[in-house]
CSV table of C-alpha atoms and ligand atoms in Angstrom, one decimal:
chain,number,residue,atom,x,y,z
A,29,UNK,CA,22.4,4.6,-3.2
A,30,UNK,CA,22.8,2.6,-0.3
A,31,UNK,CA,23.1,-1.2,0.6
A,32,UNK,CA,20.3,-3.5,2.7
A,33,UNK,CA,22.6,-4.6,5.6
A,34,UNK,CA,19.8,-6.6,7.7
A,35,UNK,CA,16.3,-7.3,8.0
A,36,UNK,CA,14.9,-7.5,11.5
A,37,UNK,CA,11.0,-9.5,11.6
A,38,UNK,CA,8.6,-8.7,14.6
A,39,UNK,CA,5.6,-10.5,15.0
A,40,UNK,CA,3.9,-7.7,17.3
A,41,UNK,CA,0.3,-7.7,19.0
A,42,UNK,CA,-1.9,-4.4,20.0
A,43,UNK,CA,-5.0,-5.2,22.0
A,44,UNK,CA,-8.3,-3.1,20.5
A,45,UNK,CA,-10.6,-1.4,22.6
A,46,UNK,CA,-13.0,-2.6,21.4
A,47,UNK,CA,-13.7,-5.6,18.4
A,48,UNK,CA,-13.4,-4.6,15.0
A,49,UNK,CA,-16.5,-7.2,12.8
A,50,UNK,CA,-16.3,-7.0,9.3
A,51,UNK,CA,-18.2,-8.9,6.7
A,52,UNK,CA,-15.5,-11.5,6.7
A,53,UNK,CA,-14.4,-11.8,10.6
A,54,UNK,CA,-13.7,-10.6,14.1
A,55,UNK,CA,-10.6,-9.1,15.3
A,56,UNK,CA,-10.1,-8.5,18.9
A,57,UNK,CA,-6.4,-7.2,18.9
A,58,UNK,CA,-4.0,-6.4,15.8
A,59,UNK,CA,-1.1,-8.6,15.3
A,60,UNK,CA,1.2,-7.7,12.5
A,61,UNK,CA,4.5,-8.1,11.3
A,62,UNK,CA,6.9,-5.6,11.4
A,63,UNK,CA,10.0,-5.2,9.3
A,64,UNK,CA,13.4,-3.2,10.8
A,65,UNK,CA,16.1,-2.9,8.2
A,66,UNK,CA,19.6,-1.6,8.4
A,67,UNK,CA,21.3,0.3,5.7
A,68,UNK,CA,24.7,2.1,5.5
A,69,UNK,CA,24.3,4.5,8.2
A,70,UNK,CA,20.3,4.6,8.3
A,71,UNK,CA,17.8,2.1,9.7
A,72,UNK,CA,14.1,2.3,8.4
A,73,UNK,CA,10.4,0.7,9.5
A,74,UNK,CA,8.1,-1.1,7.3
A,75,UNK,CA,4.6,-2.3,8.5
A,76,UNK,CA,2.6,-5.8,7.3
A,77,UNK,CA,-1.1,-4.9,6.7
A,78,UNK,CA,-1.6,-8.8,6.5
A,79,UNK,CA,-3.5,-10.5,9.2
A,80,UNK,CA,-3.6,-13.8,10.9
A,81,UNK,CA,-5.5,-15.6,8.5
A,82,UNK,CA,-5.3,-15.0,4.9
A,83,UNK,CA,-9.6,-13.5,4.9
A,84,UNK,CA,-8.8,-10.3,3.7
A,85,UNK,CA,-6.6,-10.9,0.8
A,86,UNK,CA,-4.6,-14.0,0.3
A,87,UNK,CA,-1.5,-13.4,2.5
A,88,UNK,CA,-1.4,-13.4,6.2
A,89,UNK,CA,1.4,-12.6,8.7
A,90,UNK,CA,3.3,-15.6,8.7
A,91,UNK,CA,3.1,-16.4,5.0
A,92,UNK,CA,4.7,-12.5,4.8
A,93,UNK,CA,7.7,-13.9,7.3
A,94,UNK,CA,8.6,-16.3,5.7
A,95,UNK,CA,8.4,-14.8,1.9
A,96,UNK,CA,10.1,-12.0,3.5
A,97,UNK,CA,13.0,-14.4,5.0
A,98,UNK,CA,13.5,-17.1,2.6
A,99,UNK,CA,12.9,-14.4,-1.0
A,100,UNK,CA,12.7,-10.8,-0.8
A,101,UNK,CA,15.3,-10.0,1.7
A,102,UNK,CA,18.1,-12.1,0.1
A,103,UNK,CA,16.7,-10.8,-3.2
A,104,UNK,CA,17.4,-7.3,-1.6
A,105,UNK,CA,20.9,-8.6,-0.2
A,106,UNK,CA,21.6,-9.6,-3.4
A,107,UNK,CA,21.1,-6.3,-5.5
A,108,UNK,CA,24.2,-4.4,-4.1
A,109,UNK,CA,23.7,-0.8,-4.5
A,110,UNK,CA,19.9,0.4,-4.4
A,111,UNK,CA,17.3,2.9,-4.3
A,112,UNK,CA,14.2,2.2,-2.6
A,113,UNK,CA,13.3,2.9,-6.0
A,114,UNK,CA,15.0,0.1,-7.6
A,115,UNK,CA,13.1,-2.9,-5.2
A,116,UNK,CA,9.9,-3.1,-7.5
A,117,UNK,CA,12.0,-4.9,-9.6
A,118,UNK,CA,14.4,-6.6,-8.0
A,119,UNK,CA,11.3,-8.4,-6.2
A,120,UNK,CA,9.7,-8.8,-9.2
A,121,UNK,CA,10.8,-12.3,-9.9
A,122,UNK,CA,7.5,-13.2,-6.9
A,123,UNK,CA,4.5,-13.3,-8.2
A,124,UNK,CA,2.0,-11.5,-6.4
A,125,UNK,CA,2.3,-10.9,-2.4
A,126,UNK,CA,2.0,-7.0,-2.6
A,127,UNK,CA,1.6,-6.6,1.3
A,128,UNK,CA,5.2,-8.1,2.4
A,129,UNK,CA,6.6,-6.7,-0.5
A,130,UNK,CA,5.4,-3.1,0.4
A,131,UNK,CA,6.6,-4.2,4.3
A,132,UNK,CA,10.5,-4.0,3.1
A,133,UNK,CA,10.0,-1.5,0.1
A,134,UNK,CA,8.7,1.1,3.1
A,135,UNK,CA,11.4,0.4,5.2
A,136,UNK,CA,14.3,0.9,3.0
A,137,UNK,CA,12.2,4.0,2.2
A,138,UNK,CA,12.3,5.3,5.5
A,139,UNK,CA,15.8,5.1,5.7
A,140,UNK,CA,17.2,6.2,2.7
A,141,UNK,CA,14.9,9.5,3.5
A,142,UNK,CA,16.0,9.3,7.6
A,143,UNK,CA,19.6,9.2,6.1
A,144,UNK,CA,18.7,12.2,4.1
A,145,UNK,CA,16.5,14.5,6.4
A,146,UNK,CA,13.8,14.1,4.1
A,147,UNK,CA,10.2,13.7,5.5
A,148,UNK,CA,8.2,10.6,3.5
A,149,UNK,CA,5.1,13.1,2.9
A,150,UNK,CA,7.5,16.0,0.8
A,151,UNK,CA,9.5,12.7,-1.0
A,152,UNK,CA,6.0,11.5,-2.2
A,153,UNK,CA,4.7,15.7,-3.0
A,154,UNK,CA,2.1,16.7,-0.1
A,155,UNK,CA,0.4,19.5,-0.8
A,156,UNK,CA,-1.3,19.9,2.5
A,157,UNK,CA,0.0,20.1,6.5
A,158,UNK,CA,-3.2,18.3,7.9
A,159,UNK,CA,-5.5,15.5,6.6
A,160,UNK,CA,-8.9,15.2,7.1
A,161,UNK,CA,-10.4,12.1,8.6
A,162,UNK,CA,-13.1,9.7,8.6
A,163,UNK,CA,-13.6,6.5,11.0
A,164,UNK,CA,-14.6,3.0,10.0
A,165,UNK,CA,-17.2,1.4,12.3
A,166,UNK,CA,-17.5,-2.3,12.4
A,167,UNK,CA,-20.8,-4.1,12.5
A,168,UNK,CA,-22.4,-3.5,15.5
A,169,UNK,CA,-24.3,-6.1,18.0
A,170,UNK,CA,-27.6,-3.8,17.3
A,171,UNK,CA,-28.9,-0.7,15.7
A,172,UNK,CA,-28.6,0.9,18.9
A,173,UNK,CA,-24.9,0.3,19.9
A,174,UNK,CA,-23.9,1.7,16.2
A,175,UNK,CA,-26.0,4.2,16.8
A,176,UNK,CA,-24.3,5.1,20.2
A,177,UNK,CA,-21.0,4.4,18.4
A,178,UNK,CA,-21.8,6.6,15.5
A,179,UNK,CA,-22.7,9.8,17.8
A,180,UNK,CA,-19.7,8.9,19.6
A,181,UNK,CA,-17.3,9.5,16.8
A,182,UNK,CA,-19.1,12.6,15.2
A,183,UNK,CA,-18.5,14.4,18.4
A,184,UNK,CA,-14.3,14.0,18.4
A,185,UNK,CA,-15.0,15.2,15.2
A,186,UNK,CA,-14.3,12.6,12.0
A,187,UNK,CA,-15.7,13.9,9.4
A,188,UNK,CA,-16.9,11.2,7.4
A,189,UNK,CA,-18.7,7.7,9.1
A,190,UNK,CA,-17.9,4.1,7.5
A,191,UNK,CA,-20.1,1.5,7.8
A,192,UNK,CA,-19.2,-1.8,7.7
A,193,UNK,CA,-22.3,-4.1,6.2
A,194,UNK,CA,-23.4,-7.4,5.4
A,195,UNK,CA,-26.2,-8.8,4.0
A,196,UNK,CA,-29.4,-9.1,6.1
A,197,UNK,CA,-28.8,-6.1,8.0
A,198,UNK,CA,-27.7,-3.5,5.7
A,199,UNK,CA,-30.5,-1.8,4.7
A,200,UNK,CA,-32.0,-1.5,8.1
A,201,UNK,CA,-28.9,0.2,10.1
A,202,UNK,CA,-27.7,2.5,7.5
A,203,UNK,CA,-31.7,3.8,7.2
A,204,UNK,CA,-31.2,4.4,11.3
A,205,UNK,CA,-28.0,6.0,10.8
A,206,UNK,CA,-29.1,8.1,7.7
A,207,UNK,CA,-32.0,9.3,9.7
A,208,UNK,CA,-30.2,10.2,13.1
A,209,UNK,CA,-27.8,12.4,11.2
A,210,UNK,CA,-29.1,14.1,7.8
A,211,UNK,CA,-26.1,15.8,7.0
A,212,UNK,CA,-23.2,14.0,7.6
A,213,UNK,CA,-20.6,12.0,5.0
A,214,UNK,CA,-21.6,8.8,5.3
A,215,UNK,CA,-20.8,4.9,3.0
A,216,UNK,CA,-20.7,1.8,3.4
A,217,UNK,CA,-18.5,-1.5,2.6
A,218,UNK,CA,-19.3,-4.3,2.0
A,219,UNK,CA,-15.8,-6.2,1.8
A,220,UNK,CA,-17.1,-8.3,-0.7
A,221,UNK,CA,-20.0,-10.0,0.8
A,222,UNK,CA,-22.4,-9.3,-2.2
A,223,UNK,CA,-23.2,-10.5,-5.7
A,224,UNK,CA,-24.7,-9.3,-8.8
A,225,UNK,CA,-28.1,-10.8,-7.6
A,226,UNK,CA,-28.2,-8.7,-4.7
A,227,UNK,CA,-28.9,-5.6,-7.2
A,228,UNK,CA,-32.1,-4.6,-5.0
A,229,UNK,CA,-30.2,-4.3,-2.1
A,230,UNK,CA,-28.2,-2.0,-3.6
A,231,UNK,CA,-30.8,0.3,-5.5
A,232,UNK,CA,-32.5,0.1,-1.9
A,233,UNK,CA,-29.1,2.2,-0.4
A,234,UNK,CA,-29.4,4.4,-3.1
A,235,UNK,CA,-32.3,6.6,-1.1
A,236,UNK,CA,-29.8,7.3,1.7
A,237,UNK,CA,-27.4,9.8,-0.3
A,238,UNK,CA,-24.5,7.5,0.4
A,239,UNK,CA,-21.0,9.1,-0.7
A,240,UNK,CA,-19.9,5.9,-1.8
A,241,UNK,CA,-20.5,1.9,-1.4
A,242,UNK,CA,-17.0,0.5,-0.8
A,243,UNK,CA,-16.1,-3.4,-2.1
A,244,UNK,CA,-19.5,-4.3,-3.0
A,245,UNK,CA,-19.1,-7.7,-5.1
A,246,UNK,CA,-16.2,-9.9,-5.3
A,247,UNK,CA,-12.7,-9.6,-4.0
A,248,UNK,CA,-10.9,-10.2,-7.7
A,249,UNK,CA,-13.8,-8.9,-10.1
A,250,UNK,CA,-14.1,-5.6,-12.3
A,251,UNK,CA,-16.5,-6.7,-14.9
A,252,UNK,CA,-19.3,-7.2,-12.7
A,253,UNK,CA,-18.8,-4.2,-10.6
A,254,UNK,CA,-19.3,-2.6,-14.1
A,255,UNK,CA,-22.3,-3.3,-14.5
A,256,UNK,CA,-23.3,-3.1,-11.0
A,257,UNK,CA,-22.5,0.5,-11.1
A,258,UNK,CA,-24.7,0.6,-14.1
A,259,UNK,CA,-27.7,0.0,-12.2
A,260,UNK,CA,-27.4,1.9,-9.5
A,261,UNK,CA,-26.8,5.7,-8.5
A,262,UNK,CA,-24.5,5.8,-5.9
A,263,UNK,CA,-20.8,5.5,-6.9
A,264,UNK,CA,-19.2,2.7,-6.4
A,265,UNK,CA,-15.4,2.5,-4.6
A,266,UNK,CA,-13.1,-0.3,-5.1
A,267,UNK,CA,-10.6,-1.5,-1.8
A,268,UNK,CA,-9.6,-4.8,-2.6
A,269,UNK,CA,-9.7,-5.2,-6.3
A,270,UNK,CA,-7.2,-2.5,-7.0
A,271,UNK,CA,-3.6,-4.3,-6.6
A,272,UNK,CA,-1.9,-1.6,-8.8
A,273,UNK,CA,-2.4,1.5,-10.8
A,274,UNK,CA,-2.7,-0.9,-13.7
A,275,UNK,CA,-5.5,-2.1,-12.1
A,276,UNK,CA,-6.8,1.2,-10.9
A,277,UNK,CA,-6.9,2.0,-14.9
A,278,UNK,CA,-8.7,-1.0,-15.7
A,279,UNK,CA,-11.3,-0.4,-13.4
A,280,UNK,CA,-11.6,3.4,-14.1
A,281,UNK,CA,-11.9,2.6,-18.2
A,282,UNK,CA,-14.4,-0.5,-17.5
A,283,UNK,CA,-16.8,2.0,-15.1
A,284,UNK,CA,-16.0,-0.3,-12.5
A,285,UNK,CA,-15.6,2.5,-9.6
A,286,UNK,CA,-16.1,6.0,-9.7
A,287,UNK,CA,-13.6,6.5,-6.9
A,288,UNK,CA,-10.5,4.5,-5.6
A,289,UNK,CA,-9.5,3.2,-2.2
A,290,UNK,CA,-5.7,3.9,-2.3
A,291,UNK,CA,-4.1,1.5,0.6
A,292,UNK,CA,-0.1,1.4,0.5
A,293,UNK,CA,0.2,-2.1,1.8
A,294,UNK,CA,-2.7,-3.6,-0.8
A,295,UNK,CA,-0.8,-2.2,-3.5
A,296,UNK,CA,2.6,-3.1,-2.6
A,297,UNK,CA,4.0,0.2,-1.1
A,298,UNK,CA,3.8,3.9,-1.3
A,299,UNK,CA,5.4,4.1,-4.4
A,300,UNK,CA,2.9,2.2,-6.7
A,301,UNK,CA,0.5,4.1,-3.6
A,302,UNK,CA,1.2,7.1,-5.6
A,303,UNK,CA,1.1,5.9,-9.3
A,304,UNK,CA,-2.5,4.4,-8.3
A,305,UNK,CA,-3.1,8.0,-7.0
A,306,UNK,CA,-1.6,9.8,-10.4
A,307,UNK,CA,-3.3,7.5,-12.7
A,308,UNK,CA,-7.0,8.1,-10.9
A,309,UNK,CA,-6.1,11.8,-11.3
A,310,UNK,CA,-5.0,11.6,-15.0
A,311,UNK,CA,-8.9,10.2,-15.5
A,312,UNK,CA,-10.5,12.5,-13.4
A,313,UNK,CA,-11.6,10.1,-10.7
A,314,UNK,CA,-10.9,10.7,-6.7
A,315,UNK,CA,-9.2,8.5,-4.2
A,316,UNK,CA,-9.3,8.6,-0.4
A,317,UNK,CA,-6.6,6.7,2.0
A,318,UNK,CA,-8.0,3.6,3.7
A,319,UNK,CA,-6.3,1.7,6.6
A,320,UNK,CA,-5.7,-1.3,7.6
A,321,UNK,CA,-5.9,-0.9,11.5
A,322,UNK,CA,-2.2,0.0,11.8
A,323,UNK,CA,0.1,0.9,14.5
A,324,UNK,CA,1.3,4.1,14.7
A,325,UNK,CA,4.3,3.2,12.0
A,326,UNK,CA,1.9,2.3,9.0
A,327,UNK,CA,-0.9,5.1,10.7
A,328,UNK,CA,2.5,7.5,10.0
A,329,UNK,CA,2.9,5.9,6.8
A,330,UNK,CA,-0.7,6.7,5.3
A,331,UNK,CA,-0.5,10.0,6.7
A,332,UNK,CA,2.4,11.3,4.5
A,333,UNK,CA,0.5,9.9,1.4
A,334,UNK,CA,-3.2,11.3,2.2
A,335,UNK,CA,-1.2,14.8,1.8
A,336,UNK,CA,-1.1,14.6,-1.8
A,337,UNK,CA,-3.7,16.7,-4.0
A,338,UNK,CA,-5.7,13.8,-5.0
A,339,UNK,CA,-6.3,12.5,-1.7
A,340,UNK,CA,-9.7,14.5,-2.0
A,341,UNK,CA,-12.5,12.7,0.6
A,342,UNK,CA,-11.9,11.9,4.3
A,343,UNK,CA,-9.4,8.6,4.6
A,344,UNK,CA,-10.0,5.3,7.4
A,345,UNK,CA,-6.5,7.6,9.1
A,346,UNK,CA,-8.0,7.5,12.4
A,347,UNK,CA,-6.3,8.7,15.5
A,348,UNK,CA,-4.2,6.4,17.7
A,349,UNK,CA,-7.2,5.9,20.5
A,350,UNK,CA,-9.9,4.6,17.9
A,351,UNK,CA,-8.1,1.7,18.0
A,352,UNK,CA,-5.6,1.7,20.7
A,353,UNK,CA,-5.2,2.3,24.7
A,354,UNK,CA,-1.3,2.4,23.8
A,355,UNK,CA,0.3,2.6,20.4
A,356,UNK,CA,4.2,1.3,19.7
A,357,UNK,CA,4.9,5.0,18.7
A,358,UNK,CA,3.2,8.5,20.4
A,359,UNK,CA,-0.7,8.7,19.7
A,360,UNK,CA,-2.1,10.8,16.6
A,361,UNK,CA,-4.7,12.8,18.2
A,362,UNK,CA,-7.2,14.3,16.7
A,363,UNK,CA,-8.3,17.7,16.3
A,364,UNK,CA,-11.6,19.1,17.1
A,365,UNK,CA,-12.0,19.5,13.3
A,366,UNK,CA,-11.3,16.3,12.9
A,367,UNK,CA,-8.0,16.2,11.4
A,368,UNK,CA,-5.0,14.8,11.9
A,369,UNK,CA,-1.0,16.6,10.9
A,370,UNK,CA,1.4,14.7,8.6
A,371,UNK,CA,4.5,13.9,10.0
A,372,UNK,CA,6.8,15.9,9.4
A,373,UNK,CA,9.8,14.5,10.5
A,374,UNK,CA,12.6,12.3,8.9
A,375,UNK,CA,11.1,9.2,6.7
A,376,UNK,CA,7.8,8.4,8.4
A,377,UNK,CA,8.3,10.8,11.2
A,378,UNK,CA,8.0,8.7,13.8
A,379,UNK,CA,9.8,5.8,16.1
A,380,UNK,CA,8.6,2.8,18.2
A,381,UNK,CA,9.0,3.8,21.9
A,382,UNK,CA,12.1,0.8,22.6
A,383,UNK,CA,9.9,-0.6,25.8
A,384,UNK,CA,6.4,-0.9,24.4
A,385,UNK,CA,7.5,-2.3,21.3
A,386,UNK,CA,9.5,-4.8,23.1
A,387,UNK,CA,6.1,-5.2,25.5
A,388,UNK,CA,4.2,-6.1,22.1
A,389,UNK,CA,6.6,-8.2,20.6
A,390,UNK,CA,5.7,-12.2,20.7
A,391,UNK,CA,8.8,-13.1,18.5
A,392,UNK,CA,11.7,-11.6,16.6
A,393,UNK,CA,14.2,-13.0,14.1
A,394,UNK,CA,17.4,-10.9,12.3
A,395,UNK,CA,17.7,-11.8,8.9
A,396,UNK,CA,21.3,-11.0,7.8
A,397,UNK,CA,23.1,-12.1,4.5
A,398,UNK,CA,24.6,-15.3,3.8
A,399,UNK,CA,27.9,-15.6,4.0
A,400,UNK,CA,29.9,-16.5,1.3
B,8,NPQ,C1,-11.3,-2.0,4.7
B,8,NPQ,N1,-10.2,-1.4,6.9
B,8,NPQ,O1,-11.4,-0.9,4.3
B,8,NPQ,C2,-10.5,-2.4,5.9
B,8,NPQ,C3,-10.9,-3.7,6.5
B,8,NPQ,C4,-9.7,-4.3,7.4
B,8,NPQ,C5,-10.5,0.4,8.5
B,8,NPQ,O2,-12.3,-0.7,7.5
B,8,NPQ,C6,-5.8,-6.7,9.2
B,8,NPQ,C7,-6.0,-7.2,8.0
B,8,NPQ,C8,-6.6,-5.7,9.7
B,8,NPQ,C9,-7.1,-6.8,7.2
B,8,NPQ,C10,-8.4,-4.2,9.3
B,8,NPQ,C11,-11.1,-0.6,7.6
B,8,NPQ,C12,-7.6,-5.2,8.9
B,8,NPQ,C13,-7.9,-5.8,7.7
B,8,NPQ,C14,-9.5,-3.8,8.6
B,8,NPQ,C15,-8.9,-5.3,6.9
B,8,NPQ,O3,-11.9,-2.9,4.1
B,9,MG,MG1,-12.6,-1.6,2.5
């Protein structure tokens, strides 16, 4: 048991090396929120997956602040004596809002396991020292740069290529990519940028021995991804709309998905992270770890939680350098065999070098209780 002392908010900015396009926008450098809090005699880091502008799901960074500020962290003031454990509840009084929830939820985590020399990945029941990983590629200005980009990745090693995909050009660059490399591990998503109607596009990808096709259809639907998978061959994986293992099991039993996206920070934290994940193994269905672009304090994060035995395919855990000249924390590198260790520090097993992270920060704000 320990008590939530303070909450310290940065609004933090990374620039990319190179954009990141996505059905739904264009990022040019990550700015996130990140959550320091202070317990008795620990302190612990949480990371926002929320972006600028509410495209992705509906929160965004400074929605997170301020829910964060003005309801969970006086919620968490206000509970006393806690376990990380206990914080599901005591925010359960907000509707919704799973990504800043999961921002402070993760941080108390850390530092109830920092204050305990406990690493986050034997807390949640790793089985493995090294995760393998796959890379995301964004939708590139031609077939020829993801082509280029492609190559580029399969030689550090990732052992599994993303595609990100939107209608008109689908078909087209995943046949180029399929063709230029047989044998790889290779899917798509779609972030939501299709509907039912767009059946033959789908039955099209099916010739190209895709592992998976991730988010086809809409953001909030299960029924309809049902009978999308009905029609076509290639297993369909839903990202966004699993907010929960209730969720997951919903979408399992319907024969929406075949396999699960598991991100912490969608689902509001690493401990529903690993209900979602025990739940798709009670029905026989695997899950992979997807990212969200983090800095090396959530990259830490979804490391400890690929380790466990479910986490069967390649997970979006990239290395520090797909994304970043300079992280806040030391760089993941990865392997020749394109894997990456789990931390195996305290908590998340990592720390935010004090200059860089003050470098990145654009504002800061301590949230402390009120006094009484
Ligand atoms: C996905 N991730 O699987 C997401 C898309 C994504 C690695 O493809 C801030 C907010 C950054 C939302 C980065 C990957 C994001 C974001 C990526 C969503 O769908
Ligand atoms: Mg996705």
């Amino acid at each position: 048991m320990t008590r939530v002392g303070s909450v310290e908010l940065r609004l933090v900015t990374l620039p990319l090396v190179r954009p990141f396009r996505t059905s739904f926008g264009e990022m040019r450098e990550k700015v996130c929120v990140l959550a320091r809090v202070e317990t008795d005699g620990a302190h612990g880091w949480g990371e926002c997956v929320a972006d600028v502008e509410p495209t992705y799901s509906e929160e965004w960074n400074d929605g997170a602040w301020s829910l964060i500020r003005d309801f969970l962290a006086p919620a968490a003031f206000a509970a006393g004596d806690l376990d990380a454990d206990d914080l599901a509840s005591v925010f359960a009084f907000v509707r919704g809002h799973p990504t800043a929830k999961a921002t402070l939820e993760n941080a108390v985590l850390d530092a109830e396991l920092r204050a305990r020399g406990r690493s986050l990945a034997e807390y949640l029941g790793a089985v493995r020292e090294r995760v393998e990983c796959g890379v995301s590629v964004g939708i590139a200005p031609s077939t020829e740069a993801l082509l280029e980009q492609v190559s580029g990745y399969l030689g550090e090693g990732y052992r599994r290529i993303k595609l990100k995909i939107e209608p008109g050009t689908d078909v087209e660059r995943v046949r180029a990519v399929r063709e230029a490399n047989p044998d790889i591990l290779l899917s798509v998503d779609a972030n939501a940028a299709y509907r039912l109607a767009d059946v033959e596009t789908f039955r099209a990808l099916d010739a190209f021995d895709l592992l998976m096709v991730e988010q086809p259809l809409h953001h909030e639907d299960l029924w309809e991804h049902s009978l999308l998978q009905k029609q076509i061959s290639t297993d369909i994986c839903l990202d966004e709309s699993i907010r929960s293992a209730a969720d997951a099991r919903a979408a399992i039993e319907l024969g929406s998905c075949r396999i699960v996206n598991v991100k912490q920070g969608r689902v509001g934290g690493v401990l529903e992270a690993r209900r979602v994940h025990d739940v798709a193994q009670e029905l026989g269905v695997p899950v992979w770890c997807g990212g969200m672009l983090e800095t090396g304090i959530g990259r830490a994060t979804n490391l400890a939680l690929a380790a466990l035995p479910n986490f069967r395919l390649p997970g979006d855990t990239s290395a520090t350098n797909r994304y970043f000249a300079e992280d806040l924390t030391e760089p993941l590198v990865l392997a020749p065999d394109g894997t990456l260790p789990v931390p195996g520090g305290s908590g998340i097993g990592v720390e935010p070098d004090p200059d860089r992270l003050e470098a990145a920060t654009r504002r800061a704000e301590r949230i402390v209780p009120a006094r009484r």
